[in-house]
mmCIF file of C-alpha atoms in Angstrom:
data_model
loop_
_atom_site.group_PDB
_atom_site.id
_atom_site.type_symbol
_atom_site.label_atom_id
_atom_site.label_comp_id
_atom_site.label_asym_id
_atom_site.label_seq_id
_atom_site.Cartn_x
_atom_site.Cartn_y
_atom_site.Cartn_z
ATOM 1 C CA MET A 1 114.422 140.469 96.870
ATOM 2 C CA LYS A 2 115.329 142.482 93.867
ATOM 3 C CA GLY A 3 117.644 140.818 91.414
ATOM 4 C CA SER A 4 118.333 139.928 87.852
ATOM 5 C CA VAL A 5 117.309 136.272 88.277
ATOM 6 C CA LYS A 6 113.730 135.830 87.370
ATOM 7 C CA ILE A 7 111.292 132.982 86.781
ATOM 8 C CA SER A 8 108.121 133.114 84.645
ATOM 9 C CA VAL A 9 104.693 133.533 86.144
ATOM 10 C CA TRP A 10 103.897 129.943 85.083
ATOM 11 C CA GLN A 11 106.960 128.642 87.007
ATOM 12 C CA LEU A 12 105.705 130.612 89.997
ATOM 13 C CA CYS A 13 102.239 129.037 89.532
ATOM 14 C CA CYS A 14 103.830 125.557 89.383
ATOM 15 C CA LEU A 15 105.810 126.180 92.622
ATOM 16 C CA LEU A 16 102.793 127.499 94.467
ATOM 17 C CA LEU A 17 100.468 124.859 93.155
ATOM 18 C CA LEU A 18 102.917 122.090 93.969
ATOM 19 C CA SER A 19 103.249 123.473 97.507
ATOM 20 C CA ARG A 20 99.518 123.494 97.984
ATOM 21 C CA LEU A 21 98.913 120.095 96.427
ATOM 22 C CA LEU A 22 101.442 118.606 98.824
ATOM 23 C CA THR A 23 99.167 119.848 101.641
ATOM 24 C CA THR A 24 96.239 118.073 99.906
ATOM 25 C CA LEU A 25 98.324 114.995 99.463
ATOM 26 C CA THR A 26 99.176 114.908 103.134
ATOM 27 C CA PHE A 27 95.533 115.455 104.165
ATOM 28 C CA SER A 28 94.783 113.588 107.345
ATOM 29 C CA PRO A 29 91.414 113.414 109.142
ATOM 30 C CA VAL A 30 93.258 112.580 112.353
ATOM 31 C CA GLY A 31 92.985 115.660 114.568
ATOM 32 C CA ALA A 32 90.793 117.513 112.078
ATOM 33 C CA GLU A 33 87.156 118.555 112.511
ATOM 34 C CA LYS A 34 84.921 115.507 111.999
ATOM 35 C CA ILE A 35 82.419 116.135 109.157
ATOM 36 C CA PRO A 36 80.370 113.847 106.838
ATOM 37 C CA THR A 37 82.517 112.526 103.983
ATOM 38 C CA ALA A 38 80.385 113.939 101.160
ATOM 39 C CA ASP A 39 80.522 117.455 102.643
ATOM 40 C CA TYR A 40 84.249 117.569 101.774
ATOM 41 C CA LEU A 41 83.295 117.937 98.060
ATOM 42 C CA PRO A 42 81.412 121.296 98.184
ATOM 43 C CA ALA A 43 83.913 122.381 100.849
ATOM 44 C CA VAL A 44 86.592 122.584 98.146
ATOM 45 C CA PHE A 45 84.815 125.442 96.523
ATOM 46 C CA ALA A 46 84.405 127.245 99.881
ATOM 47 C CA ALA A 47 88.156 126.744 100.432
ATOM 48 C CA ALA A 48 88.990 128.097 96.974
ATOM 49 C CA GLY A 49 86.980 131.274 97.656
ATOM 50 C CA LEU A 50 88.709 131.833 100.948
ATOM 51 C CA MET A 51 92.092 131.196 99.330
ATOM 52 C CA LEU A 52 91.421 133.810 96.692
ATOM 53 C CA PHE A 53 90.665 136.274 99.482
ATOM 54 C CA GLY A 54 94.005 135.337 101.007
ATOM 55 C CA PHE A 55 95.704 136.399 97.761
ATOM 56 C CA LEU A 56 94.156 139.908 97.960
ATOM 57 C CA PRO A 57 97.297 141.427 99.551
ATOM 58 C CA VAL A 58 99.396 139.831 96.723
ATOM 59 C CA ILE A 59 97.163 141.376 94.085
ATOM 60 C CA LEU A 60 97.397 144.842 95.735
ATOM 61 C CA GLN A 61 101.127 144.443 96.098
ATOM 62 C CA ARG A 62 101.561 143.661 92.419
ATOM 63 C CA LYS A 63 99.347 146.550 91.367
ATOM 64 C CA TYR A 64 100.722 149.370 93.552
ATOM 65 C CA PHE A 65 104.276 148.220 94.262
ATOM 66 C CA PRO A 66 105.546 146.213 91.269
ATOM 67 C CA GLY A 67 109.116 145.038 91.761
ATOM 68 C CA MET A 68 108.791 145.081 95.572
ATOM 69 C CA ASP A 69 108.360 142.247 98.016
ATOM 70 C CA MET A 70 106.611 142.685 101.325
ATOM 71 C CA PRO A 71 109.680 143.786 103.307
ATOM 72 C CA ASP A 72 110.299 146.451 100.587
ATOM 73 C CA VAL A 73 106.722 147.732 101.067
ATOM 74 C CA ALA A 74 107.256 147.826 104.830
ATOM 75 C CA TYR A 75 110.541 149.742 104.199
ATOM 76 C CA THR A 76 108.521 152.596 102.608
ATOM 77 C CA LEU A 77 106.950 153.050 106.038
ATOM 78 C CA SER A 78 109.953 152.420 108.312
ATOM 79 C CA HIS A 79 113.317 150.748 108.275
ATOM 80 C CA ALA A 80 112.634 148.984 111.576
ATOM 81 C CA LEU A 81 109.236 147.875 110.318
ATOM 82 C CA SER A 82 110.937 146.313 107.303
ATOM 83 C CA LYS A 83 113.294 144.272 109.539
ATOM 84 C CA CYS A 84 110.314 143.158 111.680
ATOM 85 C CA CYS A 85 108.520 142.097 108.514
ATOM 86 C CA THR A 86 111.607 140.135 107.348
ATOM 87 C CA VAL A 87 111.862 138.353 110.722
ATOM 88 C CA SER A 88 108.150 137.504 110.705
ATOM 89 C CA TYR A 89 108.287 136.001 107.214
ATOM 90 C CA THR A 90 111.484 134.116 108.058
ATOM 91 C CA LEU A 91 109.852 132.562 111.107
ATOM 92 C CA VAL A 92 106.752 131.660 109.171
ATOM 93 C CA PHE A 93 108.830 129.977 106.438
ATOM 94 C CA PHE A 94 110.975 128.218 109.078
ATOM 95 C CA PHE A 95 107.778 126.852 110.763
ATOM 96 C CA LEU A 96 106.517 125.684 107.358
ATOM 97 C CA THR A 97 109.845 123.906 106.708
ATOM 98 C CA LEU A 98 109.587 122.232 110.096
ATOM 99 C CA VAL A 99 105.996 121.137 109.459
ATOM 100 C CA SER A 100 106.878 119.795 105.982
ATOM 101 C CA VAL A 101 109.800 117.758 107.325
ATOM 102 C CA ALA A 102 107.754 116.556 110.312
ATOM 103 C CA ARG A 103 104.956 115.269 108.133
ATOM 104 C CA LEU A 104 107.366 113.658 105.729
ATOM 105 C CA GLU A 105 109.156 111.877 108.619
ATOM 106 C CA LEU A 106 105.780 110.771 110.030
ATOM 107 C CA PHE A 107 104.873 109.327 106.647
ATOM 108 C CA VAL A 108 108.221 107.649 106.101
ATOM 109 C CA GLY A 109 108.388 106.342 109.618
ATOM 110 C CA SER A 110 104.821 104.898 109.645
ATOM 111 C CA VAL A 111 104.487 103.701 106.018
ATOM 112 C CA VAL A 112 107.887 103.372 104.228
ATOM 113 C CA PHE A 113 110.168 102.217 107.050
ATOM 114 C CA PRO A 114 107.855 101.305 109.911
ATOM 115 C CA ASN A 115 110.405 98.999 111.518
ATOM 116 C CA ASN A 116 113.443 101.241 111.133
ATOM 117 C CA ASP A 117 114.593 104.557 112.432
ATOM 118 C CA SER A 118 113.832 107.322 109.879
ATOM 119 C CA ALA A 119 116.445 109.753 111.211
ATOM 120 C CA PHE A 120 119.015 108.838 108.546
ATOM 121 C CA PHE A 121 116.458 109.410 105.813
ATOM 122 C CA VAL A 122 115.603 112.857 107.207
ATOM 123 C CA LEU A 123 119.310 113.740 107.352
ATOM 124 C CA LEU A 124 119.841 112.725 103.711
ATOM 125 C CA PHE A 125 116.710 114.631 102.728
ATOM 126 C CA ALA A 126 117.926 117.808 104.469
ATOM 127 C CA VAL A 127 121.370 117.574 102.827
ATOM 128 C CA ALA A 128 119.766 117.268 99.364
ATOM 129 C CA ALA A 129 117.398 120.196 100.116
ATOM 130 C CA VAL A 130 120.317 122.423 101.217
ATOM 131 C CA TYR A 131 122.159 121.625 97.941
ATOM 132 C CA ALA A 132 119.033 122.334 95.835
ATOM 133 C CA ALA A 133 118.343 125.618 97.667
ATOM 134 C CA GLY A 134 121.894 126.717 97.001
ATOM 135 C CA LEU A 135 121.332 126.262 93.234
ATOM 136 C CA GLY A 136 118.983 129.261 93.243
ATOM 137 C CA LEU A 137 115.511 130.181 92.107
ATOM 138 C CA GLU A 138 115.928 129.341 88.405
ATOM 139 C CA ALA A 139 116.798 125.743 89.224
ATOM 140 C CA LEU A 140 113.945 125.491 91.722
ATOM 141 C CA GLY A 141 111.534 126.895 89.149
ATOM 142 C CA ARG A 142 112.548 124.330 86.584
ATOM 143 C CA ALA A 143 112.434 121.531 89.182
ATOM 144 C CA GLY A 144 108.959 122.639 90.291
ATOM 145 C CA THR A 145 107.584 122.513 86.721
ATOM 146 C CA VAL A 146 108.972 119.013 86.091
ATOM 147 C CA CYS A 147 107.774 117.771 89.521
ATOM 148 C CA LEU A 148 104.235 119.154 88.947
ATOM 149 C CA VAL A 149 104.003 117.210 85.677
ATOM 150 C CA LEU A 150 105.146 114.007 87.430
ATOM 151 C CA PHE A 151 102.747 114.725 90.293
ATOM 152 C CA LEU A 152 99.704 115.060 88.094
ATOM 153 C CA GLY A 153 100.794 112.138 85.882
ATOM 154 C CA ALA A 154 101.120 109.811 88.922
ATOM 155 C CA PHE A 155 97.709 110.735 90.256
ATOM 156 C CA PHE A 156 96.104 110.227 86.810
ATOM 157 C CA CYS A 157 97.458 106.670 86.937
ATOM 158 C CA ILE A 158 96.118 106.127 90.446
ATOM 159 C CA VAL A 159 92.703 107.546 89.606
ATOM 160 C CA LEU A 160 92.528 105.352 86.493
ATOM 161 C CA ALA A 161 93.410 102.275 88.538
ATOM 162 C CA MET A 162 90.792 103.074 91.248
ATOM 163 C CA THR A 163 87.844 103.687 88.921
ATOM 164 C CA ASP A 164 86.410 100.171 89.213
ATOM 165 C CA LYS A 165 86.558 100.353 93.042
ATOM 166 C CA ILE A 166 84.376 103.450 93.359
ATOM 167 C CA GLU A 167 81.046 103.060 95.133
ATOM 168 C CA ILE A 168 78.836 106.144 95.322
ATOM 169 C CA ALA A 169 77.046 104.483 98.214
ATOM 170 C CA ASN A 170 80.209 104.935 100.258
ATOM 171 C CA LEU A 171 79.571 108.691 100.368
ATOM 172 C CA SER A 172 77.376 110.023 103.205
ATOM 173 C CA PRO A 173 74.367 112.151 102.290
ATOM 174 C CA MET A 174 75.556 115.578 101.240
ATOM 175 C CA LEU A 175 74.520 118.561 103.487
ATOM 176 C CA ALA A 176 72.705 116.163 105.795
ATOM 177 C CA LYS A 177 73.919 118.347 108.737
ATOM 178 C CA GLY A 178 73.460 121.664 106.907
ATOM 179 C CA VAL A 179 76.176 123.964 105.477
ATOM 180 C CA SER A 180 78.143 124.364 108.744
ATOM 181 C CA PRO A 181 80.341 121.284 108.140
ATOM 182 C CA VAL A 182 81.061 122.564 104.618
ATOM 183 C CA TRP A 183 82.292 125.896 105.871
ATOM 184 C CA THR A 184 84.282 124.167 108.632
ATOM 185 C CA ALA A 185 86.087 121.908 106.136
ATOM 186 C CA GLY A 186 86.580 124.861 103.734
ATOM 187 C CA LEU A 187 88.050 126.997 106.461
ATOM 188 C CA ASP A 188 90.287 124.174 107.576
ATOM 189 C CA ALA A 189 91.647 123.777 104.050
ATOM 190 C CA ALA A 190 92.060 127.522 103.523
ATOM 191 C CA THR A 191 94.039 128.011 106.733
ATOM 192 C CA ARG A 192 96.550 125.444 105.545
ATOM 193 C CA THR A 193 97.131 127.564 102.463
ATOM 194 C CA VAL A 194 100.249 129.665 103.143
ATOM 195 C CA GLU A 195 101.183 130.142 99.483
ATOM 196 C CA PRO A 196 100.151 133.844 99.533
ATOM 197 C CA ALA A 197 103.097 134.459 101.860
ATOM 198 C CA LEU A 198 105.428 132.681 99.413
ATOM 199 C CA ALA A 199 104.035 134.797 96.540
ATOM 200 C CA ALA A 200 104.465 138.013 98.548
ATOM 201 C CA VAL A 201 108.216 137.404 98.730
ATOM 202 C CA LEU A 202 108.636 135.872 95.287
ATOM 203 C CA LEU A 203 106.800 138.447 93.214
ATOM 204 C CA PRO A 204 109.816 140.746 92.470
ATOM 205 C CA ARG A 205 111.520 137.790 90.836
ATOM 206 C CA VAL A 206 108.673 136.992 88.506
ATOM 207 C CA SER A 207 108.511 138.181 84.910
ATOM 208 C CA GLY A 208 105.027 138.804 83.448
ATOM 209 C CA LYS A 209 101.596 139.321 84.842
ATOM 210 C CA PRO A 210 100.607 136.666 87.374
ATOM 211 C CA GLY A 211 96.831 137.076 87.127
ATOM 212 C CA LYS A 212 96.091 134.361 84.580
ATOM 213 C CA ALA A 213 98.602 131.969 86.067
ATOM 214 C CA LEU A 214 97.139 132.303 89.552
ATOM 215 C CA ALA A 215 93.633 131.855 88.208
ATOM 216 C CA ALA A 216 94.732 128.706 86.367
ATOM 217 C CA GLY A 217 96.464 127.484 89.493
ATOM 218 C CA CYS A 218 93.263 127.920 91.530
ATOM 219 C CA LEU A 219 91.204 126.057 88.926
ATOM 220 C CA CYS A 220 93.728 123.224 88.869
ATOM 221 C CA PHE A 221 93.652 123.076 92.679
ATOM 222 C CA ILE A 222 89.808 122.777 92.639
ATOM 223 C CA CYS A 223 89.836 120.043 89.984
ATOM 224 C CA PHE A 224 92.589 118.049 91.580
ATOM 225 C CA THR A 225 91.264 118.283 95.124
ATOM 226 C CA GLU A 226 87.713 117.474 94.044
ATOM 227 C CA GLY A 227 88.903 114.464 92.192
ATOM 228 C CA ILE A 228 91.231 113.070 94.858
ATOM 229 C CA LEU A 229 88.713 113.550 97.684
ATOM 230 C CA PHE A 230 85.976 111.950 95.588
ATOM 231 C CA TYR A 231 88.124 108.896 94.979
ATOM 232 C CA VAL A 232 89.245 108.748 98.619
ATOM 233 C CA PHE A 233 85.718 108.873 100.113
ATOM 234 C CA ALA A 234 83.897 107.011 97.370
ATOM 235 C CA GLY A 235 86.613 104.323 97.478
ATOM 236 C CA LEU A 236 87.065 104.008 101.251
ATOM 237 C CA GLY A 237 83.865 105.525 102.688
ATOM 238 C CA ASP A 238 83.951 106.320 106.427
ATOM 239 C CA PHE A 239 87.021 104.028 106.711
ATOM 240 C CA ALA A 240 89.007 106.948 105.210
ATOM 241 C CA LEU A 241 88.341 109.031 108.377
ATOM 242 C CA ALA A 242 90.259 106.494 110.477
ATOM 243 C CA GLN A 243 93.333 106.649 108.217
ATOM 244 C CA MET A 244 96.368 108.722 109.049
ATOM 245 C CA PHE A 245 96.976 109.222 105.306
ATOM 246 C CA PRO A 246 93.846 108.289 103.341
ATOM 247 C CA VAL A 247 95.344 109.224 99.970
ATOM 248 C CA HIS A 248 98.071 106.634 100.497
ATOM 249 C CA ALA A 249 95.408 104.126 101.505
ATOM 250 C CA VAL A 250 93.695 104.693 98.134
ATOM 251 C CA ALA A 251 97.049 104.177 96.344
ATOM 252 C CA VAL A 252 97.508 100.861 98.103
ATOM 253 C CA LEU A 253 94.193 99.596 96.815
ATOM 254 C CA ALA A 254 94.846 100.834 93.248
ATOM 255 C CA GLU A 255 95.880 98.341 90.593
ATOM 256 C CA PHE A 256 95.447 98.307 86.850
ATOM 257 C CA SER A 257 95.957 95.140 84.767
ATOM 258 C CA VAL A 258 99.419 93.838 85.577
ATOM 259 C CA PHE A 259 100.395 97.124 87.266
ATOM 260 C CA GLN A 260 100.251 97.033 91.062
ATOM 261 C CA ARG A 261 101.874 98.820 94.022
ATOM 262 C CA PHE A 262 100.840 102.332 92.982
ATOM 263 C CA ASP A 263 101.604 103.304 96.555
ATOM 264 C CA VAL A 264 105.325 103.081 95.641
ATOM 265 C CA LEU A 265 104.660 105.573 92.867
ATOM 266 C CA LEU A 266 102.841 107.866 95.307
ATOM 267 C CA THR A 267 105.696 107.604 97.841
ATOM 268 C CA GLY A 268 108.232 108.770 95.218
ATOM 269 C CA VAL A 269 105.987 111.698 94.211
ATOM 270 C CA TRP A 270 105.389 112.651 97.847
ATOM 271 C CA ILE A 271 109.138 112.748 98.650
ATOM 272 C CA LEU A 272 110.006 114.645 95.461
ATOM 273 C CA THR A 273 107.278 117.242 96.036
ATOM 274 C CA ALA A 274 108.297 117.741 99.679
ATOM 275 C CA PHE A 275 111.927 118.088 98.542
ATOM 276 C CA VAL A 276 111.057 120.964 96.133
ATOM 277 C CA LYS A 277 108.919 122.701 98.737
ATOM 278 C CA VAL A 278 111.506 122.483 101.551
ATOM 279 C CA SER A 279 114.279 123.627 99.195
ATOM 280 C CA LEU A 280 112.174 126.641 98.151
ATOM 281 C CA LEU A 281 111.444 127.540 101.797
ATOM 282 C CA LEU A 282 115.100 127.292 102.731
ATOM 283 C CA TYR A 283 116.034 129.503 99.754
ATOM 284 C CA LEU A 284 113.466 132.169 100.689
ATOM 285 C CA GLN A 285 114.685 132.254 104.296
ATOM 286 C CA SER A 286 118.227 132.796 103.101
ATOM 287 C CA GLU A 287 117.276 135.571 100.657
ATOM 288 C CA LEU A 288 115.198 137.459 103.229
ATOM 289 C CA LEU A 289 118.017 137.398 105.838
ATOM 290 C CA LYS A 290 120.657 138.404 103.307
ATOM 291 C CA LYS A 291 118.574 141.300 102.143
ATOM 292 C CA SER A 292 117.696 142.815 105.503
ATOM 293 C CA PHE A 293 120.730 141.980 107.564
ATOM 294 C CA SER A 294 124.041 140.890 105.993
ATOM 295 C CA GLU A 295 124.985 139.242 102.707
ATOM 296 C CA LYS A 296 128.295 137.953 104.038
ATOM 297 C CA PRO A 297 127.038 134.614 105.400
ATOM 298 C CA GLY A 298 125.578 133.905 101.927
ATOM 299 C CA ARG A 299 124.488 130.284 101.678
ATOM 300 C CA LEU A 300 125.416 129.745 105.283
ATOM 301 C CA TYR A 301 121.890 130.965 106.116
ATOM 302 C CA ILE A 302 120.497 127.961 104.234
ATOM 303 C CA LEU A 303 122.796 125.598 106.164
ATOM 304 C CA LEU A 304 121.860 127.144 109.505
ATOM 305 C CA ALA A 305 118.132 126.974 108.821
ATOM 306 C CA ALA A 306 118.382 123.341 107.802
ATOM 307 C CA ALA A 307 120.532 122.468 110.817
ATOM 308 C CA ALA A 308 117.964 124.098 113.138
ATOM 309 C CA VAL A 309 115.150 122.107 111.516
ATOM 310 C CA LEU A 310 117.128 118.887 111.946
ATOM 311 C CA VAL A 311 117.868 119.567 115.632
ATOM 312 C CA ILE A 312 114.258 120.333 116.403
ATOM 313 C CA GLN A 313 112.821 117.477 114.316
ATOM 314 C CA LEU A 314 115.198 114.743 115.425
ATOM 315 C CA GLY A 315 115.346 115.926 119.046
ATOM 316 C CA PHE A 316 111.630 116.722 119.569
ATOM 317 C CA ALA A 317 109.960 114.837 116.696
ATOM 318 C CA GLY A 318 107.004 113.622 118.716
ATOM 319 C CA LYS A 319 106.182 117.024 120.192
ATOM 320 C CA VAL A 320 106.336 118.773 116.802
ATOM 321 C CA THR A 321 104.028 116.229 115.209
ATOM 322 C CA ASP A 322 101.618 116.259 118.114
ATOM 323 C CA TYR A 323 101.535 120.073 118.100
ATOM 324 C CA TYR A 324 100.741 120.185 114.414
ATOM 325 C CA PHE A 325 97.938 117.610 114.567
ATOM 326 C CA THR A 326 96.357 118.926 117.795
ATOM 327 C CA LEU A 327 96.461 122.632 116.838
ATOM 328 C CA GLY A 328 92.750 123.614 116.800
ATOM 329 C CA LEU A 329 91.006 125.251 113.876
ATOM 330 C CA PHE A 330 90.496 128.482 115.867
ATOM 331 C CA TRP A 331 94.224 128.954 116.520
ATOM 332 C CA ARG A 332 95.173 127.930 112.967
ATOM 333 C CA THR A 333 92.641 130.433 111.611
ATOM 334 C CA LEU A 334 93.938 133.167 113.846
ATOM 335 C CA LEU A 335 97.583 132.546 112.815
ATOM 336 C CA TYR A 336 96.593 132.443 109.159
ATOM 337 C CA ALA A 337 94.485 135.595 109.332
ATOM 338 C CA VAL A 338 97.200 137.584 111.170
ATOM 339 C CA PHE A 339 100.353 136.502 109.364
ATOM 340 C CA VAL A 340 99.105 135.703 105.864
ATOM 341 C CA VAL A 341 96.306 138.226 105.406
ATOM 342 C CA LEU A 342 95.972 140.919 108.012
ATOM 343 C CA ILE A 343 99.589 142.087 108.545
ATOM 344 C CA PRO A 344 100.368 142.255 104.761
ATOM 345 C CA LEU A 345 97.029 144.021 104.116
ATOM 346 C CA VAL A 346 97.703 146.649 106.833
ATOM 347 C CA PHE A 347 101.209 147.293 105.498
ATOM 348 C CA LEU A 348 99.945 147.622 101.921
ATOM 349 C CA LEU A 349 97.051 149.906 102.691
ATOM 350 C CA THR A 350 99.179 152.163 104.861
ATOM 351 C CA ALA A 351 101.886 152.327 102.154
ATOM 352 C CA ILE A 352 99.313 153.033 99.486
ATOM 353 C CA VAL A 353 97.903 155.984 101.511
ATOM 354 C CA LYS A 354 101.403 157.325 102.106
ATOM 355 C CA LYS A 355 102.297 156.968 98.451
ATOM 356 C CA ARG A 356 99.192 158.849 97.311
ATOM 357 C CA ARG A 357 99.738 161.608 99.811
ATOM 358 C CA ARG A 358 103.288 162.042 98.532
ATOM 359 C CA GLU A 359 102.095 162.132 94.915
ATOM 360 C CA ASN A 360 99.377 164.694 95.738
ATOM 361 C CA ALA A 361 101.958 166.830 97.555
ATOM 362 C CA GLN A 362 104.235 166.807 94.507
ATOM 363 C CA LEU A 363 101.385 167.942 92.247
ATOM 364 C CA ARG A 364 100.622 171.003 94.375
#
């Protein structure tokens, strides 16, 4: 993905953080491993540690192959391997697009328009995302920065409005069942973090050193997730575990002075955040396919990816949602370890060894 269009490391951080916070926002205990509510709080730190390990390939990529994305690194080993890498990342991003749209439709269909068909909303959402993806990375970088500010501002309002409803007694005793539930919840959160894959493809179009920005993004993730989970479980107690979207349930309860219906504010933020994430995923799929195959279709790749998502989501919506919620932690961990960590790490280590051998041969 080499090109003259670049975004700053802080815009990259905003896009990655926004993508990950959307996963936190759509947190649902339904289908997840059942653990005591208070154990979710230390689990955030376990998740952050595992997430940093997931960024190890990205750090090595930036250090040894600056200006290259992962398919470029694979190309130093083999042309065919580069194409396989491109196809793998494209399929991963397509699956993430499908999951994002599926969860958004589930939320809209069960909360916003419970008595109406949400298909038309999904269609409008897809059209808008296709248009935004066609505007390019610079526009998405600016949109991500603005959206993140709105996202954090909205949750500050909700947290402020929920303060008087917090009851520490609602939290279960922490570590009552040992550290196993903490590691389970931490692993569950980490395996939903696919942002290292996004970074591996976006790095060549980032100006500056990403180290400080990624560290700041990780700290922001910890603070936000700790805060929102504390308010969810201290506000709702075990009742939160029975909610499809407990964060939305907290927003429904929130009110401050004459201000009510903070759930409407949350709904707007949710849709906007999902819009930026889906647009970015469509853009990345298009850029990967143009680079490794043919540039002639151009933005048609974006349209084709969005059309495929619509066909699958509208035609098999129930099966997609059921699959996502019933996918066990073991299989999700396996997919995450293989596609986000292991394959990039193997490519990078092999390319580093080959690069050093070539350099040593030139010095002789």
